[in-house]
């Protein structure tokens, strides 16, 4: 089918279609907001309860999430690509804290605990020894402390985070999988996180199991699948996935990771249609990749030949994020954040695009001119000539790579839960096992 | 002229031409090196003199530089694009310190003070008020303290840094320009930096003026121009520039910024030829962009339409950096670092490529598998199948941008020192001045 | 939606997925076929009836169509882009005859009369004066004579051709539109063409009107719409279009023009599904563009910014055509030809790919080595090294255009029958009318 | 070296830099020219001498050449890629005649005999049996007859053509190589061609040998090498090649084939500089490829992976040819034609661009609107909106190939005259020889 025709809402980058918003951004006096925040922060030293809760905030306006920790910290030197586990909370808390601060400064309303893949079965999977070295509980605990510390430097909430487990992929029972979740939840309960995010699930079934356990906490729950418009890995449609998540108790429903902002919004559009049809009204949430993925199949960027070390050319600009934020907002998404590839400046762009709606620009905007406006201070006149929205909005950036194509063919091994190659174990992958894999045509 | 033919040494990315090095990296026992370093660090609390100096290190082997602070900190929210000044050393020292630490961990042997554009005339140029708010001296002082603190967490040296000035661009006299440099040097002298880097000069004449002033300090001096193979902005050939810098006293000569690694190495090749012809033997240094710039003209990436906010697609992968490090080393470059776009993981890749030559892998490699080797811990079998050099070395990454071209046409305003639009002043650029610039065809 | 995922059957060019056919082509002894043909040709001087009819041929095997006359003859200098009318049959019969011969030699089984847009209302539309100068009847008559002459040089059939009319676009009545068709049919009847092709209709309704009139002739009828997978210009689905054409009496149903081979086959797949559901079994026909159009919307290549004078970079190679022919055949298409952009060598590639199925290679293969085999006679050794299928099948050709993107955004004016700008008239378009059009954002 | 910077005169396609010529083309009254031509044609039936000679024409203005016969006729089905020999003059004279006519109609002033590679040693090289079947003399004779016949249908001249020989590549003596040329020249003398073109030589030495023999005829001589800015295959600079050709007696000097128009003009610029320095004033001639080759090395398009069967995406548009014609004219080139890839419409574009300078549009323009002007007759309004120069001049056409890169890496075997793999022989290449070649990395 003609590629372009199918994607009316997505791959129409930076055409001036939303020129209707051309009215220059009016820098509102943010003093009032700042004062409110300071007051709250003061109080919060006594009790976190003084902050408005996530559902209250969503009811009133738009909430900005944070960006991707594993990718950002891998590039900074604290997370290992492969296992992708968050023992940095114990090993290098200063690095994790700094990244939280940068997102806070960029406009994030939520500090999500850096507990991705921090279930015990994953921390010691395939030769990784993060749990053996530090214990899962300790890693989760450190994450909660850092998140709360930084959250209290502003008006942000703390969200506990859990995600899919090797146990599920390996075909363990519901009870076994939920047991893995419970070990993390014990820590979140002890630390009184403000709400839970169940995120990065490829199978809606496992996400339901997670939500079910979280319900026991009595906190608001967000549930995101890492899927696109083609549905989950078991072939359940995107719309049905959303309906199931809402029905099992998620207050906020959406997608994260695996696809770029525009493909992800297409997935959410399908979710919204199905939810509307059922009369369900959870809040919508989107935390996509910052990488362009027009060429992915159902498995998302994991299947791209460039994953995970050669995705650079696909990285979004800040202007792509303006467009993403606007389209997400117009679609009705009220929790707008990012995942892998999202650096603080991407979140800042989201916050700047929605500054009018939020009544305030992010703190970090003191070092940034929206749509390049501060380039008027540049030394070179032709760069000063770029200090305007129109210049950046109509620019199609070159790749600088004349020997590279613009799209890739995904690996498309097409295997999922139940396949022998997906069974996880604590022992390291052997050389023989690797040789067998190398021999497959990728 | 056929584009390809001209660039035999540059744009031949990732063809397995250097397969001769295919011998798997032997993880040397780094214990000895670590012990030496600890011993030195202990001593260094008494005296920095106990560390080997930069010339000693260059004589013995290869020195790894750091990456670009202004671009990295702009993305993290602490530097404003446009003025690009480093008042973050005063405003957010924790952010500057963290970035230094990440480069140290990635393998950098030198902590370059974050004093780029920290001359008084630049700090208050065109409406920027960094000096008025903080004073230039304070900004430079804070930079020295942070750099020394982190340098002493490892075996790194501290280099003071100065660069080109608005005074020169505006046609001020030699005495006036050198006066600007001296104000910064006072701080570097007081802090007893280990050596000086005069970097980011577009005109060799101004670089000579800088080296001349630095000579008064009695420390080793590195001098880099931000030029490519076409020479400086006054039309002086790249080779002659190098000869002039060596003759006026620079111990280390090279290029930084403005061009990608491969174009920059072509510039250094020209420098080397000219230096050899004159019998001059300074050490060679290279700190290029991490952005691919096959399409630049003499002015470098400043002229690209994507500068500075849409360069993302041009960002190098870690494997590009392996290639860069190897080619630089083979060409005889002994000070190998980076500039704008270089993130810690890019420097780590340089250090990993040269690990055998240096006898040690960087600290940060504990969280990284060279050539993707730690992907053997990945959950998905097809990603485990990428845990090998051959896969990554032969990959040509897609841009993910089917509506974008691979090369851009530079703005090419072709103006330099002396042109009225290059005269700098403390007042902000007016709207009328901007309108005039907008009306030019960019 | 992820672009790649949607097109499993289409944009997977040249991935050796069909390596199962790697068995080298066995050059069958074609003597028998040649003898049969000569015998028939001899007889045919007495009566055309001696040739097997189109339906007989389709029942027995695969029929190869010809390529696009208007585009090929525009490039040769005999057709004017804009009106696209075929008065060359009268003005330069030798040029039309030569092109017919080339297609015959390339393997075409059908000589389609060059009567595209040869209805009287089109011949004198918008300042064109082809009918005024030559009369429509004369143009159609000359086309029949040339087609028959060349058909009889081989074993080919003659198909009369009619297509959509300005009358329909301008909202004329069914009777008026059919009257236009009848004027052409009078000539086809007089010349006793072997069958009729109603082709290049954007609205299935007009195609039905055409088929209805052709039924009066008592000859087999093929009916092709110039649509893709998104249906006709009135929003009728592709599947329903096919069902309607079959129900109104077309023996052969399919698509032509407007989309590339792979998108066109996707349209035919939808047609086949709908026909199967209804239990209808017309033969399937495909005559697509030779231009790659992954980026088209519903309107096809007419909407691409490159139409009609900058389509060169999109032109298919002969190897694309091997793939097209194979996929078409596997899908069940039995009438396989081409439209705009198809040159004789593209048709030859189709005939060569299906040589085993047809029991014979085309005459023109005496000057061609399948899959590059005759490159073994090349002077340069590295070109001789390309004399093999594997080399060509795995090659992704570069565009040679580093300043161009790979996909375009269609104009998407989105207007169709009934819109005032589509009303046709004999008078030339005025400068004022053109100015109005220029002012639209294209 | 920065790719873009090196090519200021070449790869700046379709930027409106030459807007100064925006004044709409004034269709001159060509009646006078037509009358002159008819008068001459009438006389020419008595004597060819009545036509102005090539040098006379060049002195007075610009001469338009023709396009590439081997590539065009390969696509039409009459020439075999690999040997590339012109036995079609005997086997299918009607096809050769038609192509001549199309070029005449497009504006060509010269009918170049289709005698490329028609030396006896090439006609029977490596298993080709063209000479054995038809005799070289017969092939050359037929070419002369066809060329003269069509030349006399207009005011065109006939040029005999010879090119490089297998004998030279195989290291035969000067006498042996010249003997091959003499056999062809006998035919040209007998047919009294108007002048000679020695074209497609990779080594200036062989071209000198050819010119030397041609001098014996007493006719004007054009000599073109198939080289680019990097010189001939023996490493002789482009400038020196031109000087040597002029010194040995060529009246017209230039390049043909192997590179695109813009790289070829860069080669001619170097030739001109060298000729000027020596005070030599031959006329300049250019007959480049119609394929974009920004990525070639010294060996030209023969080295590109796409040669010869996947060059389609590189094909120039008619608007590229406008640009080529203008730049060639401005550089002082007075014989402007084309080679491989040039179809009649490309030559028509050259003739239309230079219509003012020549005082007449080509005959074929009766079926063509310059800069798309006749699109005002198109049915669709948005295509009528493209009936203007500005639209086409600023369009950067997409490749339609999102999985393909924009540049290729040449094969670069780097071997030339004297290498064993370049030795030619009459026997076919054996399977073993091919296997050896296949094993090389291409």
mmCIF file with all atom_site columns, N, CA and C in Angstrom, chain D residues 382-416:
data_model
loop_
_atom_site.group_PDB
_atom_site.id
_atom_site.type_symbol
_atom_site.label_atom_id
_atom_site.label_alt_id
_atom_site.label_comp_id
_atom_site.label_asym_id
_atom_site.label_entity_id
_atom_site.label_seq_id
_atom_site.pdbx_PDB_ins_code
_atom_site.Cartn_x
_atom_site.Cartn_y
_atom_site.Cartn_z
_atom_site.occupancy
_atom_site.B_iso_or_equiv
_atom_site.pdbx_formal_charge
_atom_site.auth_seq_id
_atom_site.auth_comp_id
_atom_site.auth_asym_id
_atom_site.auth_atom_id
_atom_site.pdbx_PDB_model_num
ATOM 1   N N  . UNK D 1 382 ? -3.479 20.576 -10.736 1.00 0.00 ? 382 UNK D N  1
ATOM 2   C CA . UNK D 1 382 ? -2.197 20.720 -10.045 1.00 0.00 ? 382 UNK D CA 1
ATOM 3   C C  . UNK D 1 382 ? -1.021 20.415 -10.965 1.00 0.00 ? 382 UNK D C  1
ATOM 4   N N  . UNK D 1 383 ? -1.272 19.703 -12.048 1.00 0.00 ? 383 UNK D N  1
ATOM 5   C CA . UNK D 1 383 ? -0.207 19.507 -13.034 1.00 0.00 ? 383 UNK D CA 1
ATOM 6   C C  . UNK D 1 383 ? -0.126 20.742 -13.935 1.00 0.00 ? 383 UNK D C  1
ATOM 7   N N  . UNK D 1 384 ? -1.261 21.336 -14.251 1.00 0.00 ? 384 UNK D N  1
ATOM 8   C CA . UNK D 1 384 ? -1.212 22.601 -14.992 1.00 0.00 ? 384 UNK D CA 1
ATOM 9   C C  . UNK D 1 384 ? -0.420 23.642 -14.199 1.00 0.00 ? 384 UNK D C  1
ATOM 10  N N  . UNK D 1 385 ? -0.506 23.541 -12.876 1.00 0.00 ? 385 UNK D N  1
ATOM 11  C CA . UNK D 1 385 ? 0.233  24.489 -12.023 1.00 0.00 ? 385 UNK D CA 1
ATOM 12  C C  . UNK D 1 385 ? 1.747  24.307 -12.122 1.00 0.00 ? 385 UNK D C  1
ATOM 13  N N  . UNK D 1 386 ? 2.176  23.274 -12.830 1.00 0.00 ? 386 UNK D N  1
ATOM 14  C CA . UNK D 1 386 ? 3.615  23.041 -12.987 1.00 0.00 ? 386 UNK D CA 1
ATOM 15  C C  . UNK D 1 386 ? 4.133  23.529 -14.339 1.00 0.00 ? 386 UNK D C  1
ATOM 16  N N  . UNK D 1 387 ? 3.290  24.250 -15.063 1.00 0.00 ? 387 UNK D N  1
ATOM 17  C CA . UNK D 1 387 ? 3.664  24.712 -16.402 1.00 0.00 ? 387 UNK D CA 1
ATOM 18  C C  . UNK D 1 387 ? 4.544  25.963 -16.331 1.00 0.00 ? 387 UNK D C  1
ATOM 19  N N  . UNK D 1 388 ? 5.654  25.869 -15.583 1.00 0.00 ? 388 UNK D N  1
ATOM 20  C CA . UNK D 1 388 ? 6.507  27.050 -15.401 1.00 0.00 ? 388 UNK D CA 1
ATOM 21  C C  . UNK D 1 388 ? 7.923  26.642 -14.992 1.00 0.00 ? 388 UNK D C  1
ATOM 22  N N  . UNK D 1 389 ? 8.850  27.444 -15.431 1.00 0.00 ? 389 UNK D N  1
ATOM 23  C CA . UNK D 1 389 ? 10.266 27.180 -15.185 1.00 0.00 ? 389 UNK D CA 1
ATOM 24  C C  . UNK D 1 389 ? 10.589 27.078 -13.693 1.00 0.00 ? 389 UNK D C  1
ATOM 25  N N  . UNK D 1 390 ? 10.058 28.005 -12.931 1.00 0.00 ? 390 UNK D N  1
ATOM 26  C CA . UNK D 1 390 ? 10.413 28.055 -11.524 1.00 0.00 ? 390 UNK D CA 1
ATOM 27  C C  . UNK D 1 390 ? 10.129 26.747 -10.788 1.00 0.00 ? 390 UNK D C  1
ATOM 28  N N  . UNK D 1 391 ? 8.998  26.137 -11.138 1.00 0.00 ? 391 UNK D N  1
ATOM 29  C CA . UNK D 1 391 ? 8.644  24.873 -10.487 1.00 0.00 ? 391 UNK D CA 1
ATOM 30  C C  . UNK D 1 391 ? 9.725  23.814 -10.719 1.00 0.00 ? 391 UNK D C  1
ATOM 31  N N  . UNK D 1 392 ? 10.092 23.636 -11.974 1.00 0.00 ? 392 UNK D N  1
ATOM 32  C CA . UNK D 1 392 ? 11.005 22.537 -12.312 1.00 0.00 ? 392 UNK D CA 1
ATOM 33  C C  . UNK D 1 392 ? 12.440 22.833 -11.922 1.00 0.00 ? 392 UNK D C  1
ATOM 34  N N  . UNK D 1 393 ? 12.777 24.104 -11.960 1.00 0.00 ? 393 UNK D N  1
ATOM 35  C CA . UNK D 1 393 ? 14.158 24.457 -11.679 1.00 0.00 ? 393 UNK D CA 1
ATOM 36  C C  . UNK D 1 393 ? 14.508 24.255 -10.204 1.00 0.00 ? 393 UNK D C  1
ATOM 37  N N  . UNK D 1 394 ? 13.511 24.378 -9.344  1.00 0.00 ? 394 UNK D N  1
ATOM 38  C CA . UNK D 1 394 ? 13.800 24.281 -7.916  1.00 0.00 ? 394 UNK D CA 1
ATOM 39  C C  . UNK D 1 394 ? 13.471 22.905 -7.330  1.00 0.00 ? 394 UNK D C  1
ATOM 40  N N  . UNK D 1 395 ? 13.026 21.997 -8.196  1.00 0.00 ? 395 UNK D N  1
ATOM 41  C CA . UNK D 1 395 ? 12.647 20.667 -7.700  1.00 0.00 ? 395 UNK D CA 1
ATOM 42  C C  . UNK D 1 395 ? 13.862 19.753 -7.521  1.00 0.00 ? 395 UNK D C  1
ATOM 43  N N  . UNK D 1 396 ? 13.948 19.137 -6.369  1.00 0.00 ? 396 UNK D N  1
ATOM 44  C CA . UNK D 1 396 ? 14.946 18.085 -6.145  1.00 0.00 ? 396 UNK D CA 1
ATOM 45  C C  . UNK D 1 396 ? 14.239 16.748 -6.186  1.00 0.00 ? 396 UNK D C  1
ATOM 46  N N  . UNK D 1 397 ? 14.355 16.021 -7.271  1.00 0.00 ? 397 UNK D N  1
ATOM 47  C CA . UNK D 1 397 ? 13.536 14.808 -7.403  1.00 0.00 ? 397 UNK D CA 1
ATOM 48  C C  . UNK D 1 397 ? 13.914 13.701 -6.420  1.00 0.00 ? 397 UNK D C  1
ATOM 49  N N  . UNK D 1 398 ? 12.924 13.052 -5.853  1.00 0.00 ? 398 UNK D N  1
ATOM 50  C CA . UNK D 1 398 ? 13.148 11.914 -4.955  1.00 0.00 ? 398 UNK D CA 1
ATOM 51  C C  . UNK D 1 398 ? 13.504 10.671 -5.761  1.00 0.00 ? 398 UNK D C  1
ATOM 52  N N  . UNK D 1 399 ? 14.199 9.759  -5.102  1.00 0.00 ? 399 UNK D N  1
ATOM 53  C CA . UNK D 1 399 ? 14.600 8.536  -5.797  1.00 0.00 ? 399 UNK D CA 1
ATOM 54  C C  . UNK D 1 399 ? 13.513 7.469  -5.777  1.00 0.00 ? 399 UNK D C  1
ATOM 55  N N  . UNK D 1 400 ? 12.560 7.600  -4.860  1.00 0.00 ? 400 UNK D N  1
ATOM 56  C CA . UNK D 1 400 ? 11.548 6.546  -4.733  1.00 0.00 ? 400 UNK D CA 1
ATOM 57  C C  . UNK D 1 400 ? 12.119 5.247  -4.189  1.00 0.00 ? 400 UNK D C  1
ATOM 58  N N  . UNK D 1 401 ? 13.321 5.289  -3.654  1.00 0.00 ? 401 UNK D N  1
ATOM 59  C CA . UNK D 1 401 ? 14.016 4.079  -3.184  1.00 0.00 ? 401 UNK D CA 1
ATOM 60  C C  . UNK D 1 401 ? 14.514 4.247  -1.760  1.00 0.00 ? 401 UNK D C  1
ATOM 61  N N  . UNK D 1 402 ? 13.629 4.137  -0.794  1.00 0.00 ? 402 UNK D N  1
ATOM 62  C CA . UNK D 1 402 ? 14.051 4.386  0.586   1.00 0.00 ? 402 UNK D CA 1
ATOM 63  C C  . UNK D 1 402 ? 15.067 3.375  1.128   1.00 0.00 ? 402 UNK D C  1
ATOM 64  N N  . UNK D 1 403 ? 15.265 2.272  0.438   1.00 0.00 ? 403 UNK D N  1
ATOM 65  C CA . UNK D 1 403 ? 16.246 1.288  0.920   1.00 0.00 ? 403 UNK D CA 1
ATOM 66  C C  . UNK D 1 403 ? 17.602 1.407  0.223   1.00 0.00 ? 403 UNK D C  1
ATOM 67  N N  . UNK D 1 404 ? 17.729 2.448  -0.599  1.00 0.00 ? 404 UNK D N  1
ATOM 68  C CA . UNK D 1 404 ? 18.982 2.629  -1.337  1.00 0.00 ? 404 UNK D CA 1
ATOM 69  C C  . UNK D 1 404 ? 19.694 3.891  -0.865  1.00 0.00 ? 404 UNK D C  1
ATOM 70  N N  . UNK D 1 405 ? 21.016 3.868  -0.930  1.00 0.00 ? 405 UNK D N  1
ATOM 71  C CA . UNK D 1 405 ? 21.824 5.035  -0.577  1.00 0.00 ? 405 UNK D CA 1
ATOM 72  C C  . UNK D 1 405 ? 21.905 5.990  -1.762  1.00 0.00 ? 405 UNK D C  1
ATOM 73  N N  . UNK D 1 406 ? 22.548 7.130  -1.553  1.00 0.00 ? 406 UNK D N  1
ATOM 74  C CA . UNK D 1 406 ? 22.677 8.055  -2.676  1.00 0.00 ? 406 UNK D CA 1
ATOM 75  C C  . UNK D 1 406 ? 24.028 7.951  -3.370  1.00 0.00 ? 406 UNK D C  1
ATOM 76  N N  . UNK D 1 407 ? 25.017 7.380  -2.709  1.00 0.00 ? 407 UNK D N  1
ATOM 77  C CA . UNK D 1 407 ? 26.305 7.219  -3.382  1.00 0.00 ? 407 UNK D CA 1
ATOM 78  C C  . UNK D 1 407 ? 26.800 5.776  -3.223  1.00 0.00 ? 407 UNK D C  1
ATOM 79  N N  . UNK D 1 408 ? 27.617 5.349  -4.167  1.00 0.00 ? 408 UNK D N  1
ATOM 80  C CA . UNK D 1 408 ? 28.187 4.005  -4.150  1.00 0.00 ? 408 UNK D CA 1
ATOM 81  C C  . UNK D 1 408 ? 29.696 4.079  -4.026  1.00 0.00 ? 408 UNK D C  1
ATOM 82  N N  . UNK D 1 409 ? 30.272 2.985  -3.606  1.00 0.00 ? 409 UNK D N  1
ATOM 83  C CA . UNK D 1 409 ? 31.731 2.900  -3.604  1.00 0.00 ? 409 UNK D CA 1
ATOM 84  C C  . UNK D 1 409 ? 32.191 2.139  -4.837  1.00 0.00 ? 409 UNK D C  1
ATOM 85  N N  . UNK D 1 410 ? 32.998 2.786  -5.672  1.00 0.00 ? 410 UNK D N  1
ATOM 86  C CA . UNK D 1 410 ? 33.459 2.132  -6.902  1.00 0.00 ? 410 UNK D CA 1
ATOM 87  C C  . UNK D 1 410 ? 34.226 0.849  -6.598  1.00 0.00 ? 410 UNK D C  1
ATOM 88  N N  . UNK D 1 411 ? 34.244 -0.029 -7.599  1.00 0.00 ? 411 UNK D N  1
ATOM 89  C CA . UNK D 1 411 ? 34.928 -1.304 -7.459  1.00 0.00 ? 411 UNK D CA 1
ATOM 90  C C  . UNK D 1 411 ? 36.429 -1.102 -7.249  1.00 0.00 ? 411 UNK D C  1
ATOM 91  N N  . UNK D 1 412 ? 36.986 -0.144 -7.977  1.00 0.00 ? 412 UNK D N  1
ATOM 92  C CA . UNK D 1 412 ? 38.385 0.258  -7.765  1.00 0.00 ? 412 UNK D CA 1
ATOM 93  C C  . UNK D 1 412 ? 39.377 -0.886 -7.822  1.00 0.00 ? 412 UNK D C  1
ATOM 94  N N  . UNK D 1 413 ? 39.296 -1.698 -8.886  1.00 0.00 ? 413 UNK D N  1
ATOM 95  C CA . UNK D 1 413 ? 40.316 -2.732 -9.059  1.00 0.00 ? 413 UNK D CA 1
ATOM 96  C C  . UNK D 1 413 ? 41.647 -2.102 -9.434  1.00 0.00 ? 413 UNK D C  1
ATOM 97  N N  . UNK D 1 414 ? 41.559 -0.919 -10.018 1.00 0.00 ? 414 UNK D N  1
ATOM 98  C CA . UNK D 1 414 ? 42.772 -0.142 -10.262 1.00 0.00 ? 414 UNK D CA 1
ATOM 99  C C  . UNK D 1 414 ? 43.768 -0.781 -11.211 1.00 0.00 ? 414 UNK D C  1
ATOM 100 N N  . UNK D 1 415 ? 43.288 -1.498 -12.206 1.00 0.00 ? 415 UNK D N  1
ATOM 101 C CA . UNK D 1 415 ? 44.224 -2.099 -13.155 1.00 0.00 ? 415 UNK D CA 1
ATOM 102 C C  . UNK D 1 415 ? 44.028 -1.468 -14.510 1.00 0.00 ? 415 UNK D C  1
ATOM 103 N N  . UNK D 1 416 ? 45.069 -1.420 -15.310 1.00 0.00 ? 416 UNK D N  1
ATOM 104 C CA . UNK D 1 416 ? 44.936 -0.822 -16.634 1.00 0.00 ? 416 UNK D CA 1
ATOM 105 C C  . UNK D 1 416 ? 45.862 -1.535 -17.621 1.00 0.00 ? 416 UNK D C  1
#
